[in-house]
Short mmCIF file of C-alpha atoms in Angstrom, two decimals:
data_model
loop_
_atom_site.label_atom_id
_atom_site.label_comp_id
_atom_site.label_asym_id
_atom_site.label_seq_id
_atom_site.Cartn_x
_atom_site.Cartn_y
_atom_site.Cartn_z
CA MET A 1 -0.03 -0.11 0.16
CA GLU A 2 2.83 2.20 1.01
CA LEU A 3 4.20 1.84 -2.76
CA LEU A 4 0.73 2.63 -4.22
CA SER A 5 0.59 5.78 -2.11
CA ASN A 6 4.16 6.79 -3.19
CA LEU A 7 3.59 6.17 -6.94
CA ALA A 8 0.12 7.99 -6.63
CA LEU A 9 2.35 11.15 -5.44
CA GLY A 10 4.62 10.39 -8.21
CA PHE A 11 2.23 10.33 -10.95
CA GLU A 12 0.30 13.72 -9.52
CA THR A 13 3.79 15.25 -9.67
CA ALA A 14 4.82 13.88 -13.04
CA LEU A 15 1.55 14.46 -14.61
CA SER A 16 1.45 18.31 -13.68
CA LEU A 17 1.37 20.40 -17.27
CA GLN A 18 4.88 21.52 -16.66
CA ASN A 19 6.66 18.57 -16.14
CA VAL A 20 4.81 16.88 -18.95
CA ILE A 21 5.76 19.19 -21.24
CA TYR A 22 9.57 18.63 -20.05
CA ALA A 23 9.34 15.20 -20.28
CA LEU A 24 8.08 15.39 -24.02
CA VAL A 25 11.21 18.04 -24.40
CA GLY A 26 13.38 15.42 -23.20
CA CYS A 27 12.14 12.50 -25.01
CA LEU A 28 12.44 14.38 -28.38
CA LEU A 29 15.75 15.72 -27.86
CA GLY A 30 16.68 12.08 -26.59
CA THR A 31 15.38 10.96 -30.02
CA LEU A 32 16.88 13.45 -31.97
CA ILE A 33 20.36 12.97 -30.62
CA GLY A 34 19.94 9.25 -30.80
CA VAL A 35 19.24 9.59 -34.51
CA LEU A 36 21.89 11.99 -35.22
CA PRO A 37 25.36 9.80 -34.93
CA GLY A 38 28.00 11.52 -33.43
CA LEU A 39 25.78 12.84 -30.59
CA GLY A 40 24.93 10.81 -27.48
CA PRO A 41 23.25 11.39 -24.16
CA SER A 42 26.42 12.04 -22.18
CA THR A 43 27.31 15.05 -24.75
CA THR A 44 23.57 16.13 -24.90
CA ILE A 45 23.23 16.31 -20.98
CA ALA A 46 26.76 17.96 -20.48
CA MET A 47 25.79 20.48 -22.69
CA LEU A 48 22.50 21.20 -21.20
CA LEU A 49 23.49 21.30 -17.72
CA PRO A 50 23.60 25.16 -17.57
CA ILE A 51 19.98 25.43 -18.65
CA THR A 52 18.99 23.21 -15.92
CA TYR A 53 19.94 26.10 -13.61
CA SER A 54 16.70 28.26 -14.22
CA LEU A 55 14.38 25.10 -14.01
CA GLU A 56 12.82 23.55 -11.05
CA PRO A 57 14.76 20.55 -9.76
CA VAL A 58 11.92 18.01 -10.88
CA SER A 59 11.40 19.47 -14.21
CA ALA A 60 15.00 19.32 -14.76
CA LEU A 61 15.78 15.79 -13.87
CA ILE A 62 12.59 14.49 -15.83
CA MET A 63 13.99 16.32 -18.94
CA LEU A 64 17.51 14.75 -18.66
CA ALA A 65 16.43 11.52 -17.76
CA GLY A 66 13.96 11.54 -20.69
CA ILE A 67 17.04 12.45 -23.18
CA TYR A 68 18.93 9.47 -21.48
CA TYR A 69 16.19 6.71 -22.11
CA GLY A 70 15.17 8.37 -25.51
CA ALA A 71 18.39 7.98 -26.80
CA GLN A 72 18.27 4.47 -26.51
CA TYR A 73 14.91 4.03 -28.93
CA GLY A 74 16.45 7.06 -31.44
CA GLY A 75 19.38 5.09 -32.02
CA SER A 76 18.24 1.88 -33.05
CA THR A 77 16.74 3.98 -35.98
CA THR A 78 19.95 5.21 -37.81
CA ALA A 79 21.55 1.59 -36.47
CA ILE A 80 18.56 -0.05 -38.71
CA LEU A 81 18.04 2.10 -41.64
CA VAL A 82 21.86 3.73 -42.14
CA ASN A 83 24.13 0.83 -40.57
CA LEU A 84 25.27 3.94 -38.14
CA PRO A 85 24.19 3.50 -34.42
CA GLY A 86 23.29 6.92 -33.10
CA GLU A 87 24.18 5.77 -29.42
CA SER A 88 26.93 3.39 -28.53
CA SER A 89 24.35 0.88 -27.03
CA SER A 90 22.74 0.52 -30.55
CA VAL A 91 25.83 -0.84 -31.97
CA VAL A 92 24.43 -4.28 -31.44
CA THR A 93 21.12 -3.49 -32.92
CA ALA A 94 22.87 -2.38 -36.06
CA ILE A 95 24.25 -6.14 -36.93
CA ASP A 96 20.77 -7.66 -37.54
CA GLY A 97 18.36 -4.62 -37.74
CA TYR A 98 20.50 -3.06 -41.01
CA GLN A 99 20.27 -6.68 -42.46
CA MET A 100 16.50 -6.99 -41.80
CA ALA A 101 16.52 -3.31 -43.65
CA ARG A 102 18.31 -4.55 -46.57
CA LYS A 103 15.96 -7.17 -47.08
CA GLY A 104 12.95 -4.81 -47.08
CA ARG A 105 12.02 -5.36 -43.62
CA ALA A 106 12.73 -1.97 -42.08
CA GLY A 107 9.48 -1.78 -40.56
CA ALA A 108 9.40 -4.83 -38.82
CA ALA A 109 12.79 -4.19 -37.39
CA LEU A 110 11.78 -0.52 -36.04
CA ALA A 111 8.52 -1.69 -34.78
CA THR A 112 10.40 -4.63 -32.83
CA ALA A 113 12.86 -2.09 -31.28
CA GLY A 114 10.41 0.16 -30.56
CA ILE A 115 8.07 -2.55 -28.76
CA SER A 116 10.93 -4.43 -26.96
CA SER A 117 11.94 -0.69 -25.82
CA PHE A 118 8.66 0.28 -24.67
CA LEU A 119 7.88 -3.34 -22.55
CA ALA A 120 11.46 -3.46 -21.24
CA GLY A 121 11.31 0.30 -19.97
CA CYS A 122 7.94 -0.34 -18.19
CA PHE A 123 9.02 -3.40 -16.40
CA ALA A 124 12.38 -2.02 -15.28
CA THR A 125 10.76 1.30 -14.12
CA LEU A 126 8.35 -1.16 -12.05
CA VAL A 127 11.54 -2.43 -10.71
CA LEU A 128 13.10 0.72 -9.65
CA ALA A 129 9.79 1.49 -7.72
CA ALA A 130 9.67 -1.61 -6.25
CA PHE A 131 13.72 -1.67 -5.23
CA ALA A 132 13.65 2.05 -4.26
CA VAL A 133 12.31 1.85 -0.72
CA PRO A 134 14.55 -1.55 0.49
CA MET A 135 17.67 0.09 -0.95
CA ALA A 136 17.44 3.28 0.72
CA GLU A 137 16.61 1.64 4.14
CA LEU A 138 19.76 -0.61 3.57
CA ALA A 139 21.60 2.48 2.73
CA PHE A 140 20.53 3.91 6.04
CA LYS A 141 22.57 1.36 7.66
CA PHE A 142 25.84 2.71 5.57
CA GLY A 143 28.42 4.85 7.56
CA PRO A 144 31.48 6.25 6.07
CA ALA A 145 33.42 3.18 5.86
CA GLU A 146 30.76 1.42 3.93
CA TYR A 147 30.53 4.25 1.50
CA PHE A 148 33.92 4.20 1.09
CA SER A 149 34.14 0.60 0.02
CA LEU A 150 31.04 1.03 -1.77
CA MET A 151 32.71 4.02 -3.96
CA VAL A 152 35.90 1.65 -4.37
CA LEU A 153 33.66 -0.88 -5.56
CA GLY A 154 32.22 1.61 -8.06
CA LEU A 155 35.67 2.55 -9.46
CA VAL A 156 36.86 -0.86 -10.19
CA GLY A 157 33.73 -1.90 -11.94
CA ALA A 158 34.16 1.05 -14.07
CA VAL A 159 37.74 -0.13 -14.79
CA VAL A 160 36.83 -3.96 -15.18
CA LEU A 161 33.71 -2.76 -17.86
CA ALA A 162 35.65 -0.47 -19.69
CA SER A 163 36.95 -1.54 -22.91
CA GLY A 164 40.59 -1.74 -24.22
CA SER A 165 43.59 -1.65 -21.71
CA LEU A 166 43.11 -2.16 -18.22
CA LEU A 167 46.17 0.07 -17.44
CA LYS A 168 44.73 3.01 -19.47
CA ALA A 169 41.32 2.58 -17.55
CA VAL A 170 43.17 2.91 -14.59
CA GLY A 171 45.36 5.57 -15.39
CA MET A 172 41.84 7.45 -16.42
CA ILE A 173 40.59 6.68 -12.99
CA LEU A 174 43.55 7.99 -11.07
CA LEU A 175 43.56 11.27 -13.23
CA GLY A 176 39.84 11.62 -12.52
CA LEU A 177 40.68 11.48 -8.64
CA VAL A 178 43.39 13.83 -9.08
CA LEU A 179 41.43 16.42 -10.90
CA GLY A 180 38.42 16.18 -8.19
CA LEU A 181 41.04 17.40 -5.58
CA VAL A 182 41.84 20.21 -7.15
CA GLY A 183 40.35 23.35 -5.47
CA THR A 184 40.11 24.38 -1.52
CA ASP A 185 40.48 21.32 1.30
CA VAL A 186 37.26 21.46 3.28
CA ASN A 187 38.89 20.78 6.45
CA SER A 188 42.20 23.25 6.45
CA GLY A 189 40.87 25.84 3.86
CA THR A 190 44.20 25.37 2.06
CA ALA A 191 44.15 25.69 -1.84
CA ARG A 192 45.31 22.13 -3.42
CA TYR A 193 47.02 21.76 -7.16
CA SER A 194 45.59 25.20 -7.77
CA PHE A 195 49.03 26.49 -8.65
CA GLY A 196 48.35 30.11 -8.15
CA VAL A 197 45.50 30.27 -10.41
CA PRO A 198 42.65 32.17 -8.33
CA GLU A 199 39.74 30.51 -10.56
CA LEU A 200 40.99 26.94 -9.43
CA THR A 201 40.89 27.78 -6.12
CA ASP A 202 36.99 26.45 -6.32
CA GLY A 203 37.98 23.66 -8.17
CA ILE A 204 37.49 22.54 -11.81
CA ASN A 205 33.80 23.22 -13.02
CA PHE A 206 31.82 20.16 -13.35
CA VAL A 207 30.18 21.10 -16.56
CA ALA A 208 33.36 22.70 -17.83
CA LEU A 209 34.92 19.07 -17.43
CA ALA A 210 31.91 17.21 -19.17
CA MET A 211 31.42 19.26 -21.66
CA GLY A 212 34.90 19.24 -22.72
CA ILE A 213 35.78 15.60 -22.58
CA PHE A 214 32.20 14.74 -24.26
CA GLY A 215 31.09 17.61 -26.23
CA PHE A 216 34.15 19.38 -27.67
CA ALA A 217 36.04 15.81 -28.20
CA GLU A 218 33.12 14.67 -29.81
CA ILE A 219 32.81 17.59 -32.30
CA ILE A 220 36.58 17.46 -33.21
CA ALA A 221 36.43 13.75 -33.52
CA ASN A 222 33.06 13.88 -35.80
CA VAL A 223 34.74 16.78 -38.21
CA GLU A 224 37.16 14.22 -39.32
CA GLN A 225 34.65 11.72 -40.36
CA ARG A 226 33.38 11.70 -43.93
CA GLU A 227 29.87 11.60 -44.70
CA HIS A 228 28.83 8.84 -46.60
CA ARG A 229 25.48 6.62 -45.94
CA GLU A 230 23.44 4.15 -47.35
CA THR A 231 20.15 4.21 -46.46
CA PHE A 232 17.31 1.43 -46.97
CA THR A 233 14.08 2.73 -46.02
CA SER A 234 11.90 0.22 -48.25
CA GLY A 235 9.41 -1.32 -45.98
CA VAL A 236 9.41 1.22 -43.46
CA MET A 237 5.57 2.10 -43.59
CA LYS A 238 4.87 -1.57 -43.12
CA LEU A 239 5.59 -1.40 -39.43
CA PHE A 240 3.22 -4.06 -37.86
CA PRO A 241 5.29 -7.39 -37.22
CA THR A 242 4.06 -11.01 -38.32
CA LYS A 243 2.58 -13.41 -35.81
CA ASP A 244 6.03 -15.32 -36.57
CA ASP A 245 7.97 -12.27 -35.61
CA PHE A 246 5.94 -12.01 -32.45
CA ARG A 247 6.57 -15.51 -31.46
CA ARG A 248 10.43 -15.00 -32.03
CA PHE A 249 11.16 -11.50 -30.51
CA ILE A 250 9.06 -11.90 -27.31
CA PRO A 251 10.97 -14.25 -25.70
CA ALA A 252 14.16 -12.74 -26.68
CA ALA A 253 12.87 -9.40 -25.44
CA ALA A 254 11.78 -10.89 -22.21
CA ARG A 255 15.28 -12.37 -21.47
CA GLY A 256 17.32 -8.88 -22.43
CA THR A 257 14.84 -7.21 -20.02
CA ALA A 258 15.30 -9.56 -17.07
CA LEU A 259 19.52 -9.13 -17.95
CA GLY A 260 19.32 -5.46 -18.61
CA THR A 261 17.67 -4.83 -15.49
CA VAL A 262 20.28 -6.65 -13.38
CA LEU A 263 23.18 -5.27 -15.44
CA GLY A 264 21.81 -1.81 -15.43
CA MET A 265 22.35 -1.46 -11.51
CA LEU A 266 25.97 -2.60 -11.82
CA PRO A 267 28.77 -0.39 -11.36
CA GLY A 268 29.97 0.65 -14.37
CA GLY A 269 26.80 -1.12 -16.11
CA GLY A 270 23.85 0.80 -18.23
CA ALA A 271 22.87 0.32 -21.53
CA THR A 272 26.12 -0.36 -23.61
CA LEU A 273 27.01 -3.36 -21.31
CA SER A 274 23.28 -4.85 -21.31
CA SER A 275 22.99 -4.52 -25.08
CA PHE A 276 26.17 -6.17 -25.51
CA ALA A 277 25.57 -9.12 -23.23
CA SER A 278 21.98 -9.69 -24.48
CA TYR A 279 23.14 -10.21 -27.85
CA THR A 280 25.61 -12.57 -26.67
CA LEU A 281 23.05 -14.75 -24.86
CA GLU A 282 20.52 -14.71 -27.40
CA LYS A 283 23.09 -15.99 -30.06
CA LYS A 284 23.80 -18.65 -27.62
CA LEU A 285 20.23 -20.00 -27.07
CA SER A 286 18.71 -19.46 -30.28
CA SER A 287 18.03 -22.77 -32.43
CA ARG A 288 18.59 -20.36 -35.50
CA SER A 289 22.30 -19.06 -34.30
CA HIS A 290 23.10 -19.15 -38.13
CA GLU A 291 20.87 -16.26 -38.78
CA PHE A 292 22.39 -13.77 -36.50
CA GLY A 293 24.26 -11.49 -38.66
CA HIS A 294 21.84 -12.18 -41.46
CA GLY A 295 18.69 -10.35 -40.03
CA ALA A 296 17.81 -12.51 -36.93
CA ILE A 297 14.94 -10.46 -35.40
CA GLU A 298 15.88 -11.83 -31.85
CA GLY A 299 19.29 -9.68 -32.42
CA VAL A 300 17.16 -6.99 -32.43
CA ALA A 301 14.71 -7.39 -29.81
CA GLY A 302 16.82 -8.89 -27.15
CA PRO A 303 19.87 -5.66 -27.26
CA GLU A 304 16.96 -3.18 -27.39
CA ALA A 305 14.94 -4.20 -24.54
CA ALA A 306 18.38 -4.77 -22.52
CA ASN A 307 19.53 -1.23 -23.39
CA ASN A 308 16.26 0.49 -22.28
CA ALA A 309 16.00 -1.82 -19.22
CA GLY A 310 19.83 -1.13 -18.33
CA ALA A 311 19.17 2.64 -18.88
CA GLN A 312 16.45 2.74 -16.70
CA THR A 313 17.77 0.58 -13.70
CA SER A 314 20.85 2.79 -13.40
CA PHE A 315 19.03 5.40 -11.35
CA VAL A 316 18.59 2.55 -8.71
CA PRO A 317 22.12 3.08 -7.15
CA LEU A 318 21.97 6.79 -7.92
CA LEU A 319 18.84 7.68 -6.21
CA THR A 320 19.13 4.88 -3.40
CA LEU A 321 22.76 5.32 -2.39
CA GLY A 322 23.83 8.47 -4.53
CA ILE A 323 26.44 6.61 -6.25
CA PRO A 324 26.34 6.95 -10.13
CA SER A 325 26.51 3.52 -11.91
CA ASN A 326 27.74 5.02 -15.23
CA VAL A 327 29.07 8.16 -16.74
CA VAL A 328 25.13 9.69 -17.38
CA MET A 329 24.47 9.13 -13.85
CA ALA A 330 27.42 10.96 -12.93
CA LEU A 331 25.88 13.70 -15.08
CA MET A 332 23.09 13.32 -13.23
CA VAL A 333 24.85 13.70 -9.79
CA GLY A 334 26.01 17.12 -11.36
CA ALA A 335 22.78 18.24 -12.30
CA MET A 336 21.27 17.56 -8.52
CA THR A 337 24.18 19.16 -6.96
CA ILE A 338 23.71 22.16 -9.18
CA HIS A 339 20.26 22.52 -7.31
CA ASN A 340 21.83 21.81 -3.90
CA ILE A 341 20.32 18.39 -3.86
CA GLN A 342 22.48 15.57 -2.24
CA PRO A 343 21.96 12.73 -3.93
CA GLY A 344 21.26 9.58 -1.51
CA PRO A 345 18.61 7.87 0.38
CA GLN A 346 17.72 11.34 2.02
CA VAL A 347 16.01 12.56 -1.23
CA MET A 348 13.24 10.10 -0.73
CA THR A 349 12.28 11.35 2.63
CA SER A 350 13.32 15.13 2.23
CA ASN A 351 12.20 15.56 -1.31
CA PRO A 352 9.63 12.56 -2.11
CA GLU A 353 8.23 14.67 -4.99
CA LEU A 354 11.27 14.82 -7.11
CA PHE A 355 12.05 11.32 -6.17
CA TRP A 356 8.64 9.56 -6.94
CA GLY A 357 7.95 12.01 -9.70
CA LEU A 358 11.00 11.10 -11.50
CA ILE A 359 10.07 7.44 -11.46
CA ALA A 360 6.63 8.15 -12.47
CA SER A 361 7.87 10.49 -15.38
CA MET A 362 9.86 7.29 -16.78
CA TRP A 363 6.32 5.34 -17.61
CA ILE A 364 5.13 8.67 -19.13
CA GLY A 365 8.32 9.01 -21.11
CA ASN A 366 8.18 5.57 -22.52
CA ALA A 367 4.75 5.92 -23.66
CA MET A 368 5.85 9.16 -25.20
CA LEU A 369 8.42 7.07 -27.07
CA ILE A 370 6.65 4.70 -28.81
CA VAL A 371 4.50 7.25 -30.12
CA LEU A 372 7.23 9.64 -31.26
CA ASN A 373 9.14 6.81 -32.60
CA LEU A 374 6.88 4.82 -34.86
CA PRO A 375 4.78 6.85 -36.46
CA LEU A 376 7.46 9.61 -36.83
CA VAL A 377 10.17 7.52 -38.30
CA GLY A 378 9.58 9.41 -41.82
CA LEU A 379 10.72 12.66 -40.12
CA TRP A 380 13.61 10.76 -38.34
CA VAL A 381 14.64 9.73 -41.80
CA LYS A 382 14.89 13.10 -43.54
CA LEU A 383 17.12 14.72 -40.44
CA LEU A 384 19.71 12.06 -41.64
CA LYS A 385 20.23 14.19 -44.54
CA VAL A 386 21.11 17.12 -42.76
CA PRO A 387 24.85 17.91 -43.56
CA TYR A 388 26.94 17.69 -39.86
CA ARG A 389 29.15 20.18 -41.14
CA LEU A 390 26.29 22.81 -40.50
CA LEU A 391 25.07 21.13 -37.35
CA TYR A 392 28.69 21.32 -35.84
CA PRO A 393 29.38 25.00 -35.71
CA ALA A 394 26.03 25.73 -34.04
CA ILE A 395 26.72 22.99 -31.20
CA LEU A 396 30.18 24.66 -30.56
CA VAL A 397 28.64 28.01 -30.18
CA PHE A 398 25.60 26.74 -27.81
CA CYS A 399 28.47 25.15 -25.66
CA CYS A 400 30.38 28.09 -25.12
CA ILE A 401 27.58 30.23 -24.10
CA GLY A 402 26.34 27.73 -21.79
CA VAL A 403 29.60 27.27 -20.29
CA TYR A 404 30.16 31.30 -19.90
CA SER A 405 26.47 31.55 -18.38
CA ILE A 406 27.33 29.54 -15.07
CA ASN A 407 29.62 31.84 -13.56
CA ASN A 408 30.02 34.54 -16.45
CA ASN A 409 33.70 33.68 -16.59
CA THR A 410 35.41 33.33 -19.79
CA PHE A 411 38.24 30.84 -17.86
CA ASP A 412 35.63 28.13 -17.85
CA VAL A 413 35.23 28.34 -21.83
CA PHE A 414 39.11 28.02 -21.85
CA VAL A 415 39.17 25.34 -19.53
CA THR A 416 36.40 23.53 -21.48
CA ALA A 417 38.37 23.76 -24.78
CA ALA A 418 41.60 22.65 -23.14
CA LEU A 419 39.62 19.67 -21.84
CA GLY A 420 38.21 19.21 -25.42
CA VAL A 421 41.38 18.85 -26.86
CA ALA A 422 42.42 16.32 -23.83
CA GLY A 423 39.29 14.31 -24.57
CA TYR A 424 40.35 14.22 -28.37
CA LEU A 425 43.46 12.95 -27.77
CA PHE A 426 42.29 10.59 -25.15
CA ALA A 427 39.89 9.08 -27.74
CA ARG A 428 42.85 9.14 -30.32
CA PHE A 429 44.87 7.00 -27.97
CA GLY A 430 42.04 4.49 -27.05
CA MET A 431 41.63 6.07 -23.64
CA GLU A 432 37.70 6.09 -22.77
CA PRO A 433 36.90 9.36 -20.73
CA ALA A 434 33.72 7.64 -18.99
CA PRO A 435 36.19 6.46 -16.22
CA LEU A 436 37.91 9.84 -15.66
CA LEU A 437 34.38 11.42 -15.21
CA LEU A 438 33.47 8.90 -12.50
CA GLY A 439 36.80 9.27 -10.78
CA PHE A 440 36.27 12.95 -10.76
CA VAL A 441 32.50 12.83 -9.28
CA LEU A 442 33.40 9.91 -6.67
CA GLY A 443 37.00 11.29 -5.64
CA PRO A 444 35.90 14.08 -3.46
CA MET A 445 33.24 11.67 -1.81
CA MET A 446 35.62 9.02 -1.38
CA GLU A 447 38.04 11.68 0.24
CA GLU A 448 35.30 12.84 2.68
CA ASN A 449 33.97 9.53 3.63
CA LEU A 450 37.83 8.14 4.24
CA ARG A 451 38.37 10.87 6.71
CA ARG A 452 35.28 10.66 8.66
CA ALA A 453 35.65 6.76 8.75
CA LEU A 454 39.28 7.47 10.10
CA LEU A 455 38.01 10.24 12.28
CA LEU A 456 35.55 7.72 13.85
CA SER A 457 37.94 5.03 14.34
CA ARG A 458 40.79 7.33 15.80
CA GLY A 459 42.88 6.64 12.81
CA ASP A 460 42.32 2.74 12.75
CA PHE A 461 42.33 1.39 9.35
CA ALA A 462 40.98 -1.81 10.80
CA THR A 463 37.42 -0.22 10.57
CA PHE A 464 36.84 -0.96 6.93
CA VAL A 465 37.34 -4.77 7.55
CA GLU A 466 35.91 -5.12 11.01
CA ARG A 467 32.22 -3.82 9.59
CA PRO A 468 30.43 -6.70 7.79
CA ILE A 469 28.85 -4.39 4.86
CA SER A 470 32.23 -2.46 4.24
CA LEU A 471 34.40 -5.94 4.02
CA GLY A 472 31.52 -7.73 1.74
CA LEU A 473 32.05 -4.78 -0.53
CA LEU A 474 36.05 -4.92 -0.45
CA ILE A 475 35.79 -8.57 -0.79
CA ALA A 476 33.65 -8.21 -3.95
CA THR A 477 36.08 -5.40 -5.03
CA LEU A 478 38.90 -7.82 -4.78
CA ILE A 479 36.73 -10.70 -6.94
CA LEU A 480 36.44 -8.13 -9.57
CA LEU A 481 40.39 -7.59 -9.57
CA ALA A 482 41.09 -10.72 -9.55
CA VAL A 483 38.44 -11.55 -12.65
CA VAL A 484 39.93 -8.84 -14.85
CA ALA A 485 43.64 -9.77 -14.06
CA LEU A 486 43.08 -13.47 -15.88
CA PRO A 487 44.88 -13.78 -18.86
CA ALA A 488 41.96 -15.06 -20.91
CA VAL A 489 39.66 -11.85 -19.69
CA LYS A 490 42.51 -9.63 -20.64
CA LYS A 491 42.98 -11.06 -23.89
CA ARG A 492 39.36 -10.92 -24.47
CA ARG A 493 39.31 -6.91 -23.63
CA GLU A 494 41.71 -6.13 -26.17
CA GLU A 495 39.99 -8.26 -28.74
CA ALA A 496 36.83 -6.68 -28.49
CA PHE A 497 38.37 -3.54 -28.37
CA GLN A 498 40.30 -3.78 -31.79
CA GLU A 499 37.06 -5.16 -33.28
CA THR A 500 35.10 -1.71 -32.07
#
């Protein structure tokens, strides 16, 4: 009964005219940036963070959340029609979706992706609502030692699940931790790593960092790309799948939903990991594994369900523990702190309208997305004809205006530009920027909880292993490190990175 009353409060908040409009704006923007390759939810959310200053906290988070899970829908459109994933989680969808389009079954592929995404999103939101209260109650048992151990687990999880070199992923985490320490020490009031620059005494601006390594770097990288697209749109208007299609893709969508729901809650998890894992699972379980890569409908349904489920359950650790599980959730932490909201279990009691309103808005957003994606597919296809050389300068200008408007300081714009060049170099040398951002967000939190734990224990480090929850989290961290250190796992990471 308590869950029902909480959801009633959530729907009352989410169904206000203002919040419905912002949910629609978020879903539209999410679909748009999902359709346009080269832009992703992390880039777009980083760009839009300055705008959220002028919005109500609930409306801002509803809009940003809509962008995130909306991009999972939109990314499948270009993956299927152009073989050019608009979002990283849609890479797997392109494998079989594009082959279906080449055979004149683009409509069936798009409908399968849309229906699977809708069902998965609705189920994952239900799981989020059901897990919210128990997870929040567990979080109240966490002390500084438990939070420190949980953050260590989160950072190690980000390293484990990053693609490519393990050493590079660790390096990016450490760089993020160092950047997070720039500024004034809270306890002593001493400036750290500011090198005599007054602007750095307040630390590196989160929006400048996020927009630099994602927004600017993405623009620089995409300017190098040549525009060559072969679009298959025959059969797009024949959207309704056949009975045989339903018989084949519904079980795959159900398995993808279950897998994505679990993986989305893991540190470093989310939509991308879920979609890749689902495709691997479907290929192993299917009696028609020979069709995978040649237009198997299960290869569209499973990953699309998984990436939407993973996108929505990744809000569980953010809303209940205050810990971001992936880079988009780290950006959501930034959006909450902009409005002086400390993410964690206290949000449920101190601001229940925001907490349950955000959850309820996800059902509303999923309903909007199924309407936006299928009937308007012709419009999204036309957007692919817009030359990107016209889009990028406009995006760059809006980014600079957004960064400057935060503190009315040109120094932030220069920092963003410098970090943009750094982000571009990271990409060129195969170093993912996502672990850096997670390290930047979690670093100050880790330091604060480490100090508190040692203060309470009078400097005794044994407190981290004497407390059962903290010990369990540290053991899980060691298991993750042991797994990733296995030669077979390291070899597979390198091979997967080379393929991408």
